[in-house]
Amino acid sequence: MAFEHQYHLLFFFLVLLPLSTVAQTYKNFSLGSFLIAQEDNNSFWASPSGDFAFGFQQIEKDGFLLAIWFNKIPERTIVWLANGENLAPTGSKIELTSDGWFLLNDPSGNKIWSAGSSGGGTSYAAMLDTGNFVLVGKDSQPLWQSFDQPSDTILPGQVLNQLSGIVSRYLETNYSRGRFQLVLSSDDGTLDLYTRDFPLDSLNSPYWTSQVVGSEFSLVFNQSGYIFLQAKNGSIIQIISSDAPSTHDFYQRAILEYDGVFRHYVYPKTNGSSTGTWQKAWSSVSFIPSNICMKITEQTGSGACGFNSYCTLDEGKSCYCPSGYSFIDPGDVMKGCKQDFDSQSCDESSLETDLFDFYEMENTDWPLSDYEHFEPVSEDWCRQVCLGDCFCAVAIYRNGNCWKKKLPLSNGRLDPTVGGKALIKTRKANSTKNSKGDTEGNNHSKLIVVGSVLLSSSVLLNLLLMVITFLVSYRFSNRNSKVSQINQSSQFMAGMYLKSFTYEELRNATNGFKEELGRGAFSIVYEGVLLGLNDNLIAVKKLNNMIKESEEEFRTEVSAISRTNHRNLVKLLGFCNEGEHRLLVYEFMSKGSLASFLFGTIRPSWYQRMQIALETARGLLYLHEECSTQIIHCDIKPQNVLLDESCTAKISDFGLAKLLKIDQIGTNTAIRGTKGYVAPEWFRNMPITVKVDVYSYGVLLLEIICCRRSFDVKAENENQMVLVDWAYDCFQDRKLNLLVRDDKEALDDMKRVEKYVMVVLWCVHEDPSMRPTMKKVLQMLEGSVDVPNPPFLPSSTSSL
Ligand SMILES: *[C@@H]1O[C@H](CO)[C@@H](O)[C@H](O)[C@H]1NC(C)=O
Ligand SMILES: *[C@@H]1O[C@H](CO)[C@@H](O)[C@H](O)[C@H]1NC(C)=O
Ligand SMILES: *[C@@H]1O[C@H](CO)[C@@H](O)[C@H](O)[C@H]1NC(C)=O
Ligand SMILES: *[C@@H]1O[C@H](CO)[C@@H](O)[C@H](O)[C@H]1NC(C)=O
Ligand SMILES: *[C@@H]1O[C@H](CO)[C@@H](O)[C@H](O)[C@H]1NC(C)=O
Ligand SMILES: *[C@@H]1O[C@H](CO)[C@@H](O)[C@H](O)[C@H]1NC(C)=O
Ligand SMILES: *[C@@H]1O[C@H](CO)[C@@H](O)[C@H](O)[C@H]1NC(C)=O
Ligand SMILES: *[C@@H]1O[C@H](CO)[C@@H](O)[C@H](O)[C@H]1NC(C)=O
Ligand SMILES: *[C@@H]1O[C@H](CO)[C@@H](O)[C@H](O)[C@H]1NC(C)=O
Ligand SMILES: *[C@@H]1O[C@H](CO)[C@@H](O)[C@H](O)[C@H]1NC(C)=O
């Protein structure tokens, strides 16, 4: 008891005392103390409360980081580190030497890092409960503290003074100094976020700047969880973050992340009621800048994402490659995207204009990469002029303006405020060789580029060039023919970059179609392994009941599916179209379907379910409004929403409606006679529009809210069998809590339950034209527009 009492008292003192006094430190590490970096040996020094620890964190096989981290949460959260550039090998030792140095040496005794001073000034070291590690001198004053040498994170109680700053790490799990820096600038008296001239330490240009604070100002993260800029005289000039819950119940940190965003995160300390519905994970409460994709526009450098990619805000910041391009290194998206096809020939005599086409992206731009501008022109003119110019990789068309862009594209962004559209030039695939590993082909096209630029004025030399070109390509195609015999199957389809598999390859990959993952009316899905593709797991969908004579249609539909690119859609990797065999190859979703997730034995958390609801809505919105050809899913249900490793929801089976005899789905369901996910217009002679998906989404959303199937014969009583009807009754009787009866998290969030049920009731409106669009649905769910009072009884049993 006495021990415990003292402990609390000390904690109390530590929190309230000014930083410079550490006399009350509970735990001392005396001179001669040391730690050794070893695998499976968690050697560290914890703070008295145990909240923080100082010691070694293993980053790679033989590489350790000397670091400070949150020690009571399962997620590795490093808040300070000494040697991000220079990992310590196994056996390295951090020691508080007898002469007062704090030394990190590798096993052979070479210095990796050091702190403190010689001359015996240090008397002991301590890991404080604030997360500050201090070396204390004879006079009980700190000689050195980690708070004075921040890495990329600041903690409550920490103050950054002018001329100091923090540097983002290179990647989430690579702790080298990265591409962004936060600076308390003395010249301007402002706090700035800068891009760095990676890999050098110099700064590029600021992308966020605070109000002017003046000289000798500081950035304060105080014990109440406020982050603000304070002038020398003590007045607060600008509050950076103020919406955090109490530091008493939440761990907190503010970090300049590897993506350039400065975020304030909180993490509930206990499951107690004071932390309410917060997820047991780091949640961001505020961040700057509000839209990094739009903020970073630099003359040199790639922008917020890598070259040839574009940046968009979806839960934080994401980088994507445009169609026809892929990441150079998927593990490091900032390295940018490469073209997946051979560039257009610049040879005057064969400009290949008929072999190229455009992929359209609304609201997308790569500012500052343009080399020609025309105005006023029509879109068609813009397309033609870009198509006829081998340098033109992308044309931007906006309000009669046409900009030609060359590679590499920089500062890419997709944002509703951009306007206009990007026309991305891609090679029609039946005209190209497989570009991967085709170095000879590349040299070949380079030769032509150089050649035609230098020589195009001379007819004679042009002729010569044509002869050379002919000879080179003849040699090339002769060589190539051997390869293509072996690799006949790796052909690529028009306008997309999909692999075409042979049936044999897929039979092999699935071990003879052995491991069945699922089965629907029109298909069976098998698990497989694709050797060579990082030995990735794949899902192979074998379609049956194909409409006959649909060779062309199959290609068109597969091509439409392949042109989609959204994080909430399952990615199509390839296909097989061989005789009667039609198969589609998808990325493997390790967490299975939403159906098993929702209706399994353990109810997923309310927060997780809400995320899935939003993600599914986003995927559907993309299919309806944002991809190049509108796709009506026609079969939205929990079996068709899959979850990946991190539980991100992805819609599957989109684009199959036209391939399969989905128009019969109505009869099928009618026979079952249940009110499922199927909109009433399927049963009537009415046109099928995107609103059928909105209807099904409404039912799905209700299932997500209630964790219950839309139709349940075993329901307590008859009025509860059809979930939509029951929800409507509950809504009218103002008893929505019945819908989420045993779900404490949902009961604590009844405002949202009510709002979402109202959205559901709009989605299942009998009249398709009264149903909201998916865009409206998402806006209502996200709270950017109000939900109007729901209509009268939704289409119900009357529909049958
Ligand atoms: C820590 O160690 C120093 C010197 O070894 C000593 O003077 C001090 O009292 C110690 N503090 C505590 C709280 O044990
Ligand atoms: C872990 O390392 C410490 C020294 O830092 C050593 O005393 C201890 O024996 C090691 N334990 C194991 C299991 O290797
Ligand atoms: C982190 O990234 C840097 C820069 O690309 C690289 O040099 C370093 O090897 C990486 N470190 C690790 C541990 O992968
Ligand atoms: C932190 O700053 C806020 C805003 O200025 C202030 O209201 C609060 O009292 C401060 N908390 C502490 C512990 O200083
Ligand atoms: C403190 O300094 C700021 C600018 O540095 C100034 O705007 C403010 O008026 C000063 N406040 C007081 C109380 O002097
Ligand atoms: C908090 O919840 C987790 C599971 O969600 C449980 O394992 C842990 O024991 C709980 N902790 C407390 C202090 O209740
Ligand atoms: C490529 O396919 C299109 C139609 O799919 C066809 O019109 C065109 O002639 C083909 N081009 C070549 C080079 O085969
Ligand atoms: C083609 O270029 C690559 C490097 O880009 C080079 O290694 C290779 O030798 C070149 N091949 C020919 C035939 O020039
Ligand atoms: C394609 O050919 C290359 C070289 O002959 C071979 O290594 C590769 O495995 C082949 N790929 C397929 C899918 O057959
Ligand atoms: C099938 O896979 C095995 C390895 O698992 C490989 O040796 C064999 O060549 C493959 N066959 C075909 C036709 O791809």
mmCIF file of C-alpha atoms in Angstrom, residues 48-210:
data_model
loop_
_atom_site.group_PDB
_atom_site.id
_atom_site.type_symbol
_atom_site.label_atom_id
_atom_site.label_comp_id
_atom_site.label_asym_id
_atom_site.label_seq_id
_atom_site.Cartn_x
_atom_site.Cartn_y
_atom_site.Cartn_z
ATOM 1 C CA PRO A 48 8.100 4.711 -13.030
ATOM 2 C CA SER A 49 4.530 4.488 -14.340
ATOM 3 C CA GLY A 50 5.639 2.093 -17.063
ATOM 4 C CA ASP A 51 4.070 4.323 -19.717
ATOM 5 C CA PHE A 52 7.368 4.926 -21.493
ATOM 6 C CA ALA A 53 10.513 2.911 -21.974
ATOM 7 C CA PHE A 54 14.017 3.643 -23.173
ATOM 8 C CA GLY A 55 16.085 0.980 -24.886
ATOM 9 C CA PHE A 56 16.499 -0.989 -28.083
ATOM 10 C CA GLN A 57 13.824 -1.696 -30.680
ATOM 11 C CA GLN A 58 14.598 -4.228 -33.349
ATOM 12 C CA ILE A 59 13.896 -2.813 -36.812
ATOM 13 C CA GLU A 60 15.432 -5.428 -39.056
ATOM 14 C CA LYS A 61 17.277 -8.710 -38.705
ATOM 15 C CA ASP A 62 20.503 -7.242 -37.465
ATOM 16 C CA GLY A 63 19.456 -3.655 -36.839
ATOM 17 C CA PHE A 64 18.341 -1.969 -33.650
ATOM 18 C CA LEU A 65 17.106 1.486 -32.901
ATOM 19 C CA LEU A 66 17.985 3.193 -29.630
ATOM 20 C CA ALA A 67 14.605 4.689 -28.868
ATOM 21 C CA ILE A 68 11.892 5.800 -26.465
ATOM 22 C CA TRP A 69 8.424 4.328 -26.951
ATOM 23 C CA PHE A 70 4.978 3.996 -25.423
ATOM 24 C CA ASN A 71 5.408 0.840 -23.412
ATOM 25 C CA LYS A 72 1.864 -0.042 -22.373
ATOM 26 C CA ILE A 73 0.193 -0.330 -25.754
ATOM 27 C CA PRO A 74 0.575 -3.184 -28.208
ATOM 28 C CA GLU A 75 1.286 -1.000 -31.259
ATOM 29 C CA ARG A 76 4.935 -0.104 -31.542
ATOM 30 C CA THR A 77 4.938 3.687 -31.164
ATOM 31 C CA ILE A 78 8.402 5.197 -31.126
ATOM 32 C CA VAL A 79 8.518 8.809 -29.964
ATOM 33 C CA TRP A 80 12.256 9.447 -29.975
ATOM 34 C CA LEU A 81 15.229 7.780 -31.562
ATOM 35 C CA ALA A 82 18.968 8.246 -31.646
ATOM 36 C CA ASN A 83 20.202 6.391 -34.717
ATOM 37 C CA GLY A 84 17.645 6.217 -37.530
ATOM 38 C CA GLU A 85 20.308 6.435 -40.250
ATOM 39 C CA ASN A 86 22.695 4.063 -38.613
ATOM 40 C CA LEU A 87 21.017 1.054 -37.020
ATOM 41 C CA ALA A 88 22.941 -0.674 -34.259
ATOM 42 C CA PRO A 89 23.929 -4.305 -34.920
ATOM 43 C CA THR A 90 23.161 -7.115 -32.481
ATOM 44 C CA GLY A 91 25.365 -6.910 -29.430
ATOM 45 C CA SER A 92 25.622 -3.127 -29.466
ATOM 46 C CA LYS A 93 25.702 -1.550 -26.062
ATOM 47 C CA ILE A 94 24.369 1.710 -24.621
ATOM 48 C CA GLU A 95 26.244 2.575 -21.476
ATOM 49 C CA LEU A 96 26.353 5.376 -18.956
ATOM 50 C CA THR A 97 30.128 5.319 -18.539
ATOM 51 C CA SER A 98 31.880 5.967 -15.287
ATOM 52 C CA ASP A 99 33.240 9.238 -16.666
ATOM 53 C CA GLY A 100 29.767 10.514 -17.419
ATOM 54 C CA TRP A 101 29.355 9.827 -21.151
ATOM 55 C CA PHE A 102 26.245 8.214 -22.582
ATOM 56 C CA LEU A 103 27.668 6.039 -25.336
ATOM 57 C CA LEU A 104 26.165 3.730 -27.966
ATOM 58 C CA ASN A 105 28.877 1.427 -29.318
ATOM 59 C CA ASP A 106 28.729 -1.460 -31.750
ATOM 60 C CA PRO A 107 30.137 -4.834 -30.575
ATOM 61 C CA SER A 108 33.626 -3.916 -31.760
ATOM 62 C CA GLY A 109 33.557 -0.744 -29.711
ATOM 63 C CA ASN A 110 32.998 1.785 -32.525
ATOM 64 C CA LYS A 111 30.853 4.722 -31.502
ATOM 65 C CA ILE A 112 27.413 4.923 -33.133
ATOM 66 C CA TRP A 113 25.949 7.727 -31.064
ATOM 67 C CA SER A 114 26.687 9.643 -27.904
ATOM 68 C CA ALA A 115 25.275 12.262 -25.560
ATOM 69 C CA GLY A 116 26.273 14.087 -22.424
ATOM 70 C CA SER A 117 29.684 15.421 -21.617
ATOM 71 C CA SER A 118 32.974 14.235 -20.292
ATOM 72 C CA GLY A 119 34.425 15.487 -17.071
ATOM 73 C CA GLY A 120 32.192 13.414 -14.836
ATOM 74 C CA GLY A 121 29.321 15.883 -14.938
ATOM 75 C CA THR A 122 26.636 13.237 -15.111
ATOM 76 C CA SER A 123 25.552 11.553 -11.915
ATOM 77 C CA TYR A 124 22.666 9.424 -13.166
ATOM 78 C CA ALA A 125 20.106 8.958 -15.924
ATOM 79 C CA ALA A 126 16.350 8.579 -15.678
ATOM 80 C CA MET A 127 13.376 7.759 -17.864
ATOM 81 C CA LEU A 128 10.625 10.142 -16.765
ATOM 82 C CA ASP A 129 6.889 9.531 -16.926
ATOM 83 C CA THR A 130 6.517 12.373 -19.412
ATOM 84 C CA GLY A 131 8.493 10.413 -21.991
ATOM 85 C CA ASN A 132 11.587 12.548 -21.439
ATOM 86 C CA PHE A 133 14.905 10.756 -20.892
ATOM 87 C CA VAL A 134 17.382 12.840 -18.920
ATOM 88 C CA LEU A 135 21.023 12.775 -17.949
ATOM 89 C CA VAL A 136 21.234 14.524 -14.597
ATOM 90 C CA GLY A 137 24.262 16.421 -13.384
ATOM 91 C CA LYS A 138 25.757 16.659 -9.911
ATOM 92 C CA ASP A 139 23.647 19.754 -9.233
ATOM 93 C CA SER A 140 20.465 17.784 -10.048
ATOM 94 C CA GLN A 141 20.029 19.849 -13.197
ATOM 95 C CA PRO A 142 19.568 18.008 -16.505
ATOM 96 C CA LEU A 143 22.698 18.053 -18.654
ATOM 97 C CA TRP A 144 20.993 16.474 -21.591
ATOM 98 C CA GLN A 145 17.383 15.512 -22.291
ATOM 99 C CA SER A 146 15.667 13.776 -25.166
ATOM 100 C CA PHE A 147 13.008 16.521 -25.182
ATOM 101 C CA ASP A 148 15.715 18.926 -26.401
ATOM 102 C CA GLN A 149 16.619 16.653 -29.331
ATOM 103 C CA PRO A 150 13.241 15.653 -30.740
ATOM 104 C CA SER A 151 13.040 13.262 -33.692
ATOM 105 C CA ASP A 152 9.646 13.434 -35.384
ATOM 106 C CA THR A 153 7.353 13.483 -32.355
ATOM 107 C CA ILE A 154 6.509 15.835 -29.505
ATOM 108 C CA LEU A 155 4.709 14.831 -26.309
ATOM 109 C CA PRO A 156 2.546 16.636 -23.759
ATOM 110 C CA GLY A 157 4.850 18.744 -21.594
ATOM 111 C CA GLN A 158 7.346 19.240 -24.396
ATOM 112 C CA VAL A 159 8.304 22.671 -25.691
ATOM 113 C CA LEU A 160 10.109 23.307 -28.967
ATOM 114 C CA ASN A 161 12.116 26.493 -28.984
ATOM 115 C CA GLN A 162 13.159 28.579 -31.909
ATOM 116 C CA LEU A 163 15.715 27.106 -34.293
ATOM 117 C CA SER A 164 14.777 23.592 -33.268
ATOM 118 C CA GLY A 165 12.458 21.432 -35.290
ATOM 119 C CA ILE A 166 11.488 17.907 -36.166
ATOM 120 C CA VAL A 167 12.056 15.827 -39.295
ATOM 121 C CA SER A 168 9.645 13.206 -40.580
ATOM 122 C CA ARG A 169 10.870 9.678 -40.957
ATOM 123 C CA TYR A 170 11.358 8.169 -44.399
ATOM 124 C CA LEU A 171 8.520 5.652 -44.249
ATOM 125 C CA GLU A 172 6.144 4.453 -41.582
ATOM 126 C CA THR A 173 8.659 1.765 -40.613
ATOM 127 C CA ASN A 174 11.888 3.233 -41.935
ATOM 128 C CA TYR A 175 13.252 5.649 -39.367
ATOM 129 C CA SER A 176 15.808 7.416 -41.558
ATOM 130 C CA ARG A 177 15.293 11.149 -41.925
ATOM 131 C CA GLY A 178 12.607 11.646 -44.536
ATOM 132 C CA ARG A 179 11.201 14.261 -46.857
ATOM 133 C CA PHE A 180 9.516 16.789 -44.571
ATOM 134 C CA GLN A 181 10.588 19.094 -41.767
ATOM 135 C CA LEU A 182 8.893 21.293 -39.200
ATOM 136 C CA VAL A 183 10.875 24.430 -38.445
ATOM 137 C CA LEU A 184 10.478 27.252 -35.947
ATOM 138 C CA SER A 185 11.909 29.847 -38.258
ATOM 139 C CA SER A 186 13.804 32.734 -36.721
ATOM 140 C CA ASP A 187 13.852 34.821 -39.885
ATOM 141 C CA ASP A 188 10.126 35.117 -40.229
ATOM 142 C CA GLY A 189 9.095 34.350 -36.676
ATOM 143 C CA THR A 190 6.742 31.653 -37.945
ATOM 144 C CA LEU A 191 6.263 27.922 -37.625
ATOM 145 C CA ASP A 192 6.722 26.342 -41.067
ATOM 146 C CA LEU A 193 6.360 22.944 -42.645
ATOM 147 C CA TYR A 194 8.946 22.404 -45.371
ATOM 148 C CA THR A 195 9.714 19.797 -47.982
ATOM 149 C CA ARG A 196 13.371 18.795 -47.781
ATOM 150 C CA ASP A 197 15.801 18.361 -50.626
ATOM 151 C CA PHE A 198 15.942 14.676 -49.818
ATOM 152 C CA PRO A 199 18.468 13.093 -49.283
ATOM 153 C CA LEU A 200 20.257 16.321 -48.341
ATOM 154 C CA ASP A 201 19.371 18.247 -45.217
ATOM 155 C CA SER A 202 18.578 21.521 -46.965
ATOM 156 C CA LEU A 203 15.038 22.816 -47.123
ATOM 157 C CA ASN A 204 13.006 23.240 -50.257
ATOM 158 C CA SER A 205 9.908 25.385 -49.866
ATOM 159 C CA PRO A 206 7.321 25.782 -47.095
ATOM 160 C CA TYR A 207 3.880 24.289 -47.681
ATOM 161 C CA TRP A 208 2.324 25.516 -44.470
ATOM 162 C CA THR A 209 3.102 28.651 -42.468
ATOM 163 C CA SER A 210 1.677 29.858 -39.188
#
